[in-house]
Coordinates of C-alpha atoms and ligand atoms in Angstrom, one line a residue:
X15 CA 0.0 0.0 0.0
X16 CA 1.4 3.0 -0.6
X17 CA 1.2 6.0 1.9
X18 CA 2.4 9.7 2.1
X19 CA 1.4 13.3 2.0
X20 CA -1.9 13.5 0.2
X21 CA -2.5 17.5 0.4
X22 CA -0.1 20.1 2.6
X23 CA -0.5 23.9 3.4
X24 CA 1.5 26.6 5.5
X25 CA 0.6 29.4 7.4
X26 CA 2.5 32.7 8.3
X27 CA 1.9 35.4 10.1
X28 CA 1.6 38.8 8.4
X29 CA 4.5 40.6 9.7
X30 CA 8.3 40.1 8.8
X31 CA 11.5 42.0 9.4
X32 CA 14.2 42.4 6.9
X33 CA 17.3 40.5 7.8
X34 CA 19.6 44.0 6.3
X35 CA 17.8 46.4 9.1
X36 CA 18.4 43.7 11.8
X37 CA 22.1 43.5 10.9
X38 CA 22.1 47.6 10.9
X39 CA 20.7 47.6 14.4
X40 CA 23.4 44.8 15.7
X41 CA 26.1 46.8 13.7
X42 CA 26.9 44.0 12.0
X43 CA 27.8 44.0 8.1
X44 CA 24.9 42.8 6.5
X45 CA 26.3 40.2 4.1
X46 CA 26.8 38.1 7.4
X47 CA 23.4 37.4 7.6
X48 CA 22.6 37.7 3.6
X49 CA 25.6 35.3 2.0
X50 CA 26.8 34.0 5.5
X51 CA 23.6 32.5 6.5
X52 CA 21.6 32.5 3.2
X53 CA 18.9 34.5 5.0
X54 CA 16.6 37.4 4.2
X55 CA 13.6 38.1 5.9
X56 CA 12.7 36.6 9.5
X57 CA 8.3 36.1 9.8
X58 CA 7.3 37.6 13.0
X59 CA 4.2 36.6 15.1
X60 CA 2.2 38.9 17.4
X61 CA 1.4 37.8 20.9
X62 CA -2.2 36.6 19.7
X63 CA -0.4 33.9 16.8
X64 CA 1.1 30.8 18.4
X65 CA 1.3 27.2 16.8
X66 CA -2.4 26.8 17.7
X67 CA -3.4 29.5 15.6
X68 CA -0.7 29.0 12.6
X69 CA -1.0 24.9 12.7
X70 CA -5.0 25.3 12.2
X71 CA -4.2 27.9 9.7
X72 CA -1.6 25.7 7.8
X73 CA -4.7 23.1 7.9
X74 CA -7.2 24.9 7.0
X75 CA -5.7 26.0 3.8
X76 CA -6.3 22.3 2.3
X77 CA -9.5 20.8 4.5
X78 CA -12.8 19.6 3.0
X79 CA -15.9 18.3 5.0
X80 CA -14.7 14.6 3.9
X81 CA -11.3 15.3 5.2
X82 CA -12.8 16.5 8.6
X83 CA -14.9 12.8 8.8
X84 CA -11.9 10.5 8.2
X85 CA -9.5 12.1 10.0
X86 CA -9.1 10.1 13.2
X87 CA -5.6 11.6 14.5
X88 CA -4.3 14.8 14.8
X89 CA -0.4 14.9 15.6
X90 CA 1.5 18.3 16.4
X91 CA 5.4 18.2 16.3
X92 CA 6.6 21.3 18.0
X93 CA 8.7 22.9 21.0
X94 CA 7.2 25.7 21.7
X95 CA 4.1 24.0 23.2
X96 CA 1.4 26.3 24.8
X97 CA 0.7 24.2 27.7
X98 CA 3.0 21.7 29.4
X99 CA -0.2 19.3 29.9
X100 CA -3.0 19.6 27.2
X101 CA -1.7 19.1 23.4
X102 CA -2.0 21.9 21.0
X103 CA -3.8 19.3 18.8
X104 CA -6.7 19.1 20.7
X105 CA -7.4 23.0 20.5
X106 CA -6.8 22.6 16.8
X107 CA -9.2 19.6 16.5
X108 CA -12.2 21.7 17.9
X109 CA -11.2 24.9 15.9
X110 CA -11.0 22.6 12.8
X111 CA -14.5 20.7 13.4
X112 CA -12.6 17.0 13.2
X113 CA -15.0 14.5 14.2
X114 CA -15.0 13.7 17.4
X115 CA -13.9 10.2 17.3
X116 CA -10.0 11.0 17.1
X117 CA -6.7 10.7 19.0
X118 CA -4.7 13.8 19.6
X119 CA -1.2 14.3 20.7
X120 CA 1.7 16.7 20.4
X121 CA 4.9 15.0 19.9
X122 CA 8.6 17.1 21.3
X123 CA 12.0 16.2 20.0
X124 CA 13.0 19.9 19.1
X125 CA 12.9 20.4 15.3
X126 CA 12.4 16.5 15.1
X127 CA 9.2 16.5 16.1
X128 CA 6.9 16.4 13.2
X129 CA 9.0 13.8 11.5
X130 CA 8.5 11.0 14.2
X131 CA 4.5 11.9 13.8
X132 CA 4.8 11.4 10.1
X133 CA 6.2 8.0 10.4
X134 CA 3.7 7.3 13.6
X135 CA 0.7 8.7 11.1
X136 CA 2.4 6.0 8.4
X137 CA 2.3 3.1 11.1
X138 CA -1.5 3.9 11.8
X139 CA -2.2 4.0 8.5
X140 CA -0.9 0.6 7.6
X141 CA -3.0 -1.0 9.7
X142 CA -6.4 1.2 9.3
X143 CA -6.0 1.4 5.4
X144 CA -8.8 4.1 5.3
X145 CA -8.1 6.3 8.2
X146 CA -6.4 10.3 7.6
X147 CA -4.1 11.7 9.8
X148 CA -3.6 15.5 10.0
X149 CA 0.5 16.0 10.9
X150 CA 1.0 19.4 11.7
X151 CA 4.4 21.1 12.4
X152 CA 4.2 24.3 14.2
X153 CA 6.8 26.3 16.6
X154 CA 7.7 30.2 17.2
X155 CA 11.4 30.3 17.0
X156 CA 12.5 33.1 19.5
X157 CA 16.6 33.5 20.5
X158 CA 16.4 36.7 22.3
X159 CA 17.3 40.5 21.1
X160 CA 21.2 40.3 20.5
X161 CA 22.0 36.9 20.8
X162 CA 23.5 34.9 18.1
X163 CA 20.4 32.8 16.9
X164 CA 18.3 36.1 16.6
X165 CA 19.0 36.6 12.7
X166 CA 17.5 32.8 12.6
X167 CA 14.5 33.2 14.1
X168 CA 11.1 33.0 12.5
X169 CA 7.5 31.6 13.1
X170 CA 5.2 29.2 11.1
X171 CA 3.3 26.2 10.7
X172 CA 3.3 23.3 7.8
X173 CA 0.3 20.8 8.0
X174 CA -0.2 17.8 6.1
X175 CA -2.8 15.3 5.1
X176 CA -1.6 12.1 5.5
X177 CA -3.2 8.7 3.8
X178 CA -3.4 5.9 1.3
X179 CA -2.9 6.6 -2.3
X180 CA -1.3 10.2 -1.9
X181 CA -1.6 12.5 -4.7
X182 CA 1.8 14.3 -3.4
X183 CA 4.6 12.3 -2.4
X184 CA 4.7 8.6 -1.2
X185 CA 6.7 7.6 1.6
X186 CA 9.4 4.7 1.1
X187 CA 10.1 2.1 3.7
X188 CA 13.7 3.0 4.4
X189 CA 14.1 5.5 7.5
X190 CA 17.2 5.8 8.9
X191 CA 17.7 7.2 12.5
X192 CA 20.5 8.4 14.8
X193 CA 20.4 9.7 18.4
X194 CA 22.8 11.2 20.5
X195 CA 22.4 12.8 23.8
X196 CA 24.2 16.2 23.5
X197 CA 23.8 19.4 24.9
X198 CA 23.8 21.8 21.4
X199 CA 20.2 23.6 21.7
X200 CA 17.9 23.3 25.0
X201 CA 15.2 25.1 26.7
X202 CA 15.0 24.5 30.3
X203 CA 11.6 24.4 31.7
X204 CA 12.1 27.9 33.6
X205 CA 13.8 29.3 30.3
X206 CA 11.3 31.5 27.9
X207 CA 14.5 31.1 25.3
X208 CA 16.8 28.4 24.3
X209 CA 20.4 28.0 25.2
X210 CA 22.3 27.2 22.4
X211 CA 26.3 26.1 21.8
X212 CA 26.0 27.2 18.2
X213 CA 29.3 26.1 16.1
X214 CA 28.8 22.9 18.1
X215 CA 25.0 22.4 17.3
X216 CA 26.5 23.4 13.3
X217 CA 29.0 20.5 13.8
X218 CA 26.6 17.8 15.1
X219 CA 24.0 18.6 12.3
X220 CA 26.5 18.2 9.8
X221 CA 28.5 14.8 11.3
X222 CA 24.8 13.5 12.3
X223 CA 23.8 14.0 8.5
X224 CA 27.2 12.4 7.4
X225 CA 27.2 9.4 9.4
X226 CA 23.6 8.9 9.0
X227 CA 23.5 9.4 5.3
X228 CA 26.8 6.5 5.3
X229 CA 24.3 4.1 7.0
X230 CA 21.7 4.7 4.8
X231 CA 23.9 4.1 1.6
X232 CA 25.5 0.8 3.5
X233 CA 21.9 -0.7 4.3
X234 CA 20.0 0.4 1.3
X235 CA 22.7 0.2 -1.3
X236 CA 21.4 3.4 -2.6
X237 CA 23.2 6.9 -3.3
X238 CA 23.3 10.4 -4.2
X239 CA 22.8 9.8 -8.1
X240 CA 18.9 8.0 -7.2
X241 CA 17.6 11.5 -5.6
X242 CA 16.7 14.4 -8.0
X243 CA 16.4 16.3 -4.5
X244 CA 17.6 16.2 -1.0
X245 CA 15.8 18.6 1.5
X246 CA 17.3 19.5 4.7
X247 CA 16.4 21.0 7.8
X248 CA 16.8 24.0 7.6
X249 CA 18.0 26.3 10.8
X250 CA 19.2 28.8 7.8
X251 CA 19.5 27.6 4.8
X252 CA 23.6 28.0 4.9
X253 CA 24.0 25.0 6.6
X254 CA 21.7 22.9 4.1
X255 CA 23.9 24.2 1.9
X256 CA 26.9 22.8 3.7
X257 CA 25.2 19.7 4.4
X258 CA 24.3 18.9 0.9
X259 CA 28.2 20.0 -0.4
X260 CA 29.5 17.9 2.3
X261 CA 27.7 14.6 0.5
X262 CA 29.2 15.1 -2.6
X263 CA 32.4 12.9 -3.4
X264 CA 34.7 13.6 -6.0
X265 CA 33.0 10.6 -8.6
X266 CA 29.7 12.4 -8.4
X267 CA 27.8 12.6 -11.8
X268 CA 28.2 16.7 -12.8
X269 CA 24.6 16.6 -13.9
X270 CA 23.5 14.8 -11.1
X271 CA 25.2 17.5 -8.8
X272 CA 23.8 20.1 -10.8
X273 CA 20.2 18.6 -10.2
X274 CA 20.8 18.3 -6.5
X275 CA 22.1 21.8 -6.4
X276 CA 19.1 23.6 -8.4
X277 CA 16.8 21.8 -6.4
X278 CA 18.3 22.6 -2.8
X279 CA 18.0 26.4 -4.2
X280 CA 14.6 26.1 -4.6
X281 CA 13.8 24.3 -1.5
X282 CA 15.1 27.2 1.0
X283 CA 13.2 30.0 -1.3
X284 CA 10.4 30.2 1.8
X285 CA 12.9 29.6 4.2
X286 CA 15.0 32.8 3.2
X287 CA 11.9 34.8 3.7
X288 CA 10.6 33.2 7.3
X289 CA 13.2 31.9 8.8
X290 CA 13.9 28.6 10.9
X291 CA 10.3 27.2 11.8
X292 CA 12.2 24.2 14.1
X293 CA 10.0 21.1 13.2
X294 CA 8.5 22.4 10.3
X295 CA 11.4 23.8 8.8
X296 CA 11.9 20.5 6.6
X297 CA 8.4 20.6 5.5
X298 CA 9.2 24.2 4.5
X299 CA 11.5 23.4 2.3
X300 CA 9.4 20.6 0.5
X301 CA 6.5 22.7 -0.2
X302 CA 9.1 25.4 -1.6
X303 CA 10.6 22.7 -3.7
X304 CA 7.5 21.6 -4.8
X305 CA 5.5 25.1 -5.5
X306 CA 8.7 26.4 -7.0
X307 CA 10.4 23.8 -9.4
X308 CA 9.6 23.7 -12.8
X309 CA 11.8 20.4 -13.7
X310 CA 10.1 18.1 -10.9
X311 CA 8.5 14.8 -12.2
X312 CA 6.5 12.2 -11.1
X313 CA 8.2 9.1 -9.8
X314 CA 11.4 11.3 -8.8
X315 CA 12.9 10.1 -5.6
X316 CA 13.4 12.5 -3.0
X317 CA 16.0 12.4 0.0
X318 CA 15.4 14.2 3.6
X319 CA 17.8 14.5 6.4
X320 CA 15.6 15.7 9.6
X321 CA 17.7 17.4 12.4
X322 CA 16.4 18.3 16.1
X323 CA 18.8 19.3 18.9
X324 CA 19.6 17.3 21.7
X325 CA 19.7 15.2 19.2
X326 CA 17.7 12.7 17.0
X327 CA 17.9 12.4 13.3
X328 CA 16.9 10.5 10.3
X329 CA 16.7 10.5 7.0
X330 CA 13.9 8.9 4.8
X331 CA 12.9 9.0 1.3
X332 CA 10.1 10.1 -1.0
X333 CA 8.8 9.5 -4.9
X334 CA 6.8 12.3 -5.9
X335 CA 3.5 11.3 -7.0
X336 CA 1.5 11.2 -10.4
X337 CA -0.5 14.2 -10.3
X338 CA 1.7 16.3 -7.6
X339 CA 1.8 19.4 -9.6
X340 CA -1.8 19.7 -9.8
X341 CA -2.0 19.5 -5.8
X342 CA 0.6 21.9 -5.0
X343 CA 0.1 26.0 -5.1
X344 CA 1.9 27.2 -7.7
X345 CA 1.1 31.2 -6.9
X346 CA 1.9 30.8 -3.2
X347 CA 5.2 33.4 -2.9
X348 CA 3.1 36.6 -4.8
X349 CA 0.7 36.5 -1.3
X350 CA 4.3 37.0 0.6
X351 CA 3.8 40.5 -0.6
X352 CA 0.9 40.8 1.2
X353 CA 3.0 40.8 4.5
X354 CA 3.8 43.8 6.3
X355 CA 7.1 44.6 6.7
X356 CA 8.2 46.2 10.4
X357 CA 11.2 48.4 12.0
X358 CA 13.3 46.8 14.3
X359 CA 11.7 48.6 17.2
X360 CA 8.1 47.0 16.3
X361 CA 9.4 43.6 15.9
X362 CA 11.2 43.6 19.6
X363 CA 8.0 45.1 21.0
X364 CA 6.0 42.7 19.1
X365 CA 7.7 39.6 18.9
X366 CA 9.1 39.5 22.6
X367 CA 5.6 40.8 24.3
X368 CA 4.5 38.6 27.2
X369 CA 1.1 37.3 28.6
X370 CA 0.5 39.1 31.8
X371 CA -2.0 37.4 33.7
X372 CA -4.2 39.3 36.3
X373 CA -4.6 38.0 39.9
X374 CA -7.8 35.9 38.6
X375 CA -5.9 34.5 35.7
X376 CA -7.5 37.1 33.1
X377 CA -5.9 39.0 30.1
X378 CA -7.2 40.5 26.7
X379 CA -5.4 41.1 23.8
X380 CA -5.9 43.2 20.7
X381 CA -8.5 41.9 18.0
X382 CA -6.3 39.8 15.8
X383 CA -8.4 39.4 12.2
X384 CA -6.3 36.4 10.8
X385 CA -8.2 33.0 10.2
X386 CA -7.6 31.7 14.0
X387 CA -6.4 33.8 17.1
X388 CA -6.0 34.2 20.7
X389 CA -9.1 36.3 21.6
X390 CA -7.9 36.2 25.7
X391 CA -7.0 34.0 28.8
X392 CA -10.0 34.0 30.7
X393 CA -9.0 31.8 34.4
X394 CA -5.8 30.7 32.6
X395 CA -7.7 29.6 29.8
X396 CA -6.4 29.9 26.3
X397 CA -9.9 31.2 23.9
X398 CA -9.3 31.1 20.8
X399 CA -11.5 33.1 17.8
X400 CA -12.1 31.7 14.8
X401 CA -12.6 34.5 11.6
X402 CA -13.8 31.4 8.9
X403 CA -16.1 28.8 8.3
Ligands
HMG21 P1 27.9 33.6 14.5 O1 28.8 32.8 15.2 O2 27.5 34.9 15.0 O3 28.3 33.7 12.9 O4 26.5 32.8 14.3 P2 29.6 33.2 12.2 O5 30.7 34.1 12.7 O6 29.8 31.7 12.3 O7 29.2 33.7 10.7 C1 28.2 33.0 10.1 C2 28.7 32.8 8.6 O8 28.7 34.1 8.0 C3 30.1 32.2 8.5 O9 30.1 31.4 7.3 C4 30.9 33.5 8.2 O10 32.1 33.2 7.5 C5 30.0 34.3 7.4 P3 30.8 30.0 7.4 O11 32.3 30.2 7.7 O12 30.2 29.2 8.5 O13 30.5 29.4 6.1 N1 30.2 35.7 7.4 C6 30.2 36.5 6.2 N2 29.9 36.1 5.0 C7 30.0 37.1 4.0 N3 30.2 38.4 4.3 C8 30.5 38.8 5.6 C9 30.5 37.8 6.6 N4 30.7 37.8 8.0 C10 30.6 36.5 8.4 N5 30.8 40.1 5.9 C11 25.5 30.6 14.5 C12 26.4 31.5 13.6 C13 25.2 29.4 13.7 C14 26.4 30.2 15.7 C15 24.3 31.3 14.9 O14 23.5 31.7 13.9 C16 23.4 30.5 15.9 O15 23.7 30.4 17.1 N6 22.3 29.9 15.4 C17 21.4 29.2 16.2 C18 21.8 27.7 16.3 C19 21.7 27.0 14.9 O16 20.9 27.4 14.1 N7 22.3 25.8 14.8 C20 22.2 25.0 13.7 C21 22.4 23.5 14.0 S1 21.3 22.9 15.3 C22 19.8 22.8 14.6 O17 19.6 22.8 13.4 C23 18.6 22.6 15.5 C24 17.8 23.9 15.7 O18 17.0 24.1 14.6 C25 16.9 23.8 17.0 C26 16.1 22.5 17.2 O19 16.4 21.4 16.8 O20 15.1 22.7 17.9 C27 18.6 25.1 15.9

């Protein structure tokens, strides 16, 4: 049987900052962020967007009324969780109208997340041939003002329909994964911010994707020249880069390299303009690839390597279905204009505002007219609003 991503969509919020003033405020030269890290704008979500909000956003985008019936799991990768108990998913199932009949979960391995749910939404599948599983990858990635992640920041949420038959990309039965318990990116539970050892998390990523991707080869007997794409995690796209360059031997095909090359271009297009999205950044780049390329066919194998700190890994393969063109959208990077672009003052105020709750567990925030917000916290409740159908 074969399973995979059947529709996806993404959601943003509508502000962004442009990576050149953010280098002009640190006083740093500009081409650090533009050529050193392949980065150009960062998406920036108000106080009233979290992955609740963007993940049902992302959804929503693709959703029918038939979808809604045979969906009976809804999985959220992320690690910037709203609520250390309840899962994001289960707001997101009531906001989305999923029948009720459903299992709900949120699933934390830092930007690994979402990839362990796709392969747990694979598992249920093969053995409930007709069921749907909505995967969505959501997180807020927040550094801090003047720290060294803050030009990779960025917010945004990739959801996908996941079932038999896919009309996107089927998945192949040949996942490798690596763990190692390092200390590169963490967020203690008292810590609104990560800590990060970054030319040591830059280092794992790359010998993780190199030792992993020399275990895949030995057990699968595949390589490099079967792919017509490899998409990466993506913390900025430089190290993708560097990941993908790092794979190539000196025997490698020109054309083949060429191929990979072109491809990895277009798959960090959306990434340049958001920013690292943690577990949905890989996703990201997928849907870029696949809105973007015009030399994509059907039945060509795709590679991923997914990365989360701390750290877990693993790469797994794709082959782009029959009719994928016709499921993607094509016109997806003119409604980026449509963002609003903000000085660096009104992203600090914005991006790093925090919830102050009264004595009674109360706050209100400022009406927020995107498809799903937070209205307020009434008794430490989270209400969200929903502006559609
Ligand atoms: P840094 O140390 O300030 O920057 O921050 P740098 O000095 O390493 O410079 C960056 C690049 O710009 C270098 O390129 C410079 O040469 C170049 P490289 O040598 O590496 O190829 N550069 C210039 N290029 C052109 N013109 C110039 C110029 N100046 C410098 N004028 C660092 C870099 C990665 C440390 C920082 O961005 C950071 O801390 N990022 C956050 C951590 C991160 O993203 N790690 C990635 C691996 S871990 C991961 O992927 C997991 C993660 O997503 C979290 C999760 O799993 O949940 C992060």
């Amino acid at each position: 049987m074969n399973i995979g991503i059947d529709k996806f969509g993404l959601a943003i919020p509508e502000y962004f900052l442009d990576i050149r003033d953010l280098a002009v405020a640190r006083n740093e030269n500009a081409n650090k962020f533009l050529k050193g890290l392949l980065q150009l704008e960062m998406s920036v979500s108000p106080v009233t967007q979290d992955i609740v909000t963007l993940g049902a956003a992302a959804a929503h985008e693709f959703l029918t009324e038939e979808d809604r019936k045979k969906i009976d799991m809804v999985i959220i990768g992320t690690e910037t969780g709203v609520d250390q108990s309840k899962s994001a998913s289960v707001f997101i199932h009531n906001l989305l109208g999923i029948q009720p009949f459903a299992r709900c979960v949120e699933i934390k391995e830092a930007c690994y997340g979402a990839t362990a749910g796709l392969d747990f939404a694979k598992n249920h599948i093969e053995k409930n041939p007709d069921s749907y599983v909505l995967l969505i990858a959501a997180d807020i990635a927040k550094y801090g003002i003047e720290t060294s992640g803050e030009s990779t920041q960025g917010s945004g949420s990739c959801a996908m329909l996941i079932k038999k038959d896919p009309e996107i990309l089927i998945l192949n039965n040949d996942n490798i994964c690596q763990t190692r318990d390092i200390m590169d990116f963490w967020r203690p539970n008292y810590s609104a911010y990560p800590y990060v050892d970054g030319h040591f998390s830059t280092k794992q990523y790359l010998e993780c994707l190199e030792t992993t991707w020399a275990e895949y080869c030995r057990r699968t007997g595949k390589k490099l020249e079967d792919f017509t794409a490899f998409c990466f995690h993506l913390p900025f796209p430089k190290l993708g880069l560097k990941g993908l360059n790092s794979l190539f031997d000196k025997n490698i095909n020109r054309e083949v390299k060429d191929t990979l090359l072109e491809n990895f271009h277009t798959s960090i297009t959306y990434s340049r303009r958001i920013g690292n999205i943690y577990t949905g950044s890989l996703y990201l780049g997928l849907i870029s690839l696949l809105e973007n390329s015009e030399t994509l066919k059907p039945d060509d194998n795709i590679a991923f390597f997914s990365y989360g700190s701390g750290a877990v890994c693993e790469i797994f393969t794709g082959t782009l279905a029959k009719n994928f063109k016709e499921n993607v959208n094509s016109h997806r990077l003119e409604t980026f204009q449509n963002r609003k672009k903000l000085s660096v003052s009104e992203y600090e105020k914005m991006f790093f505002e925090e919830i102050t709750v009264d004595e009674e567990g109360n706050c209100s925030f400022n009406p927020d007219e995107s498809l799903f917000s937070l209205e307020r916290i009434e008794n430490h409740k989270r209400i969200y609003k929903k502006n559609c159908k």
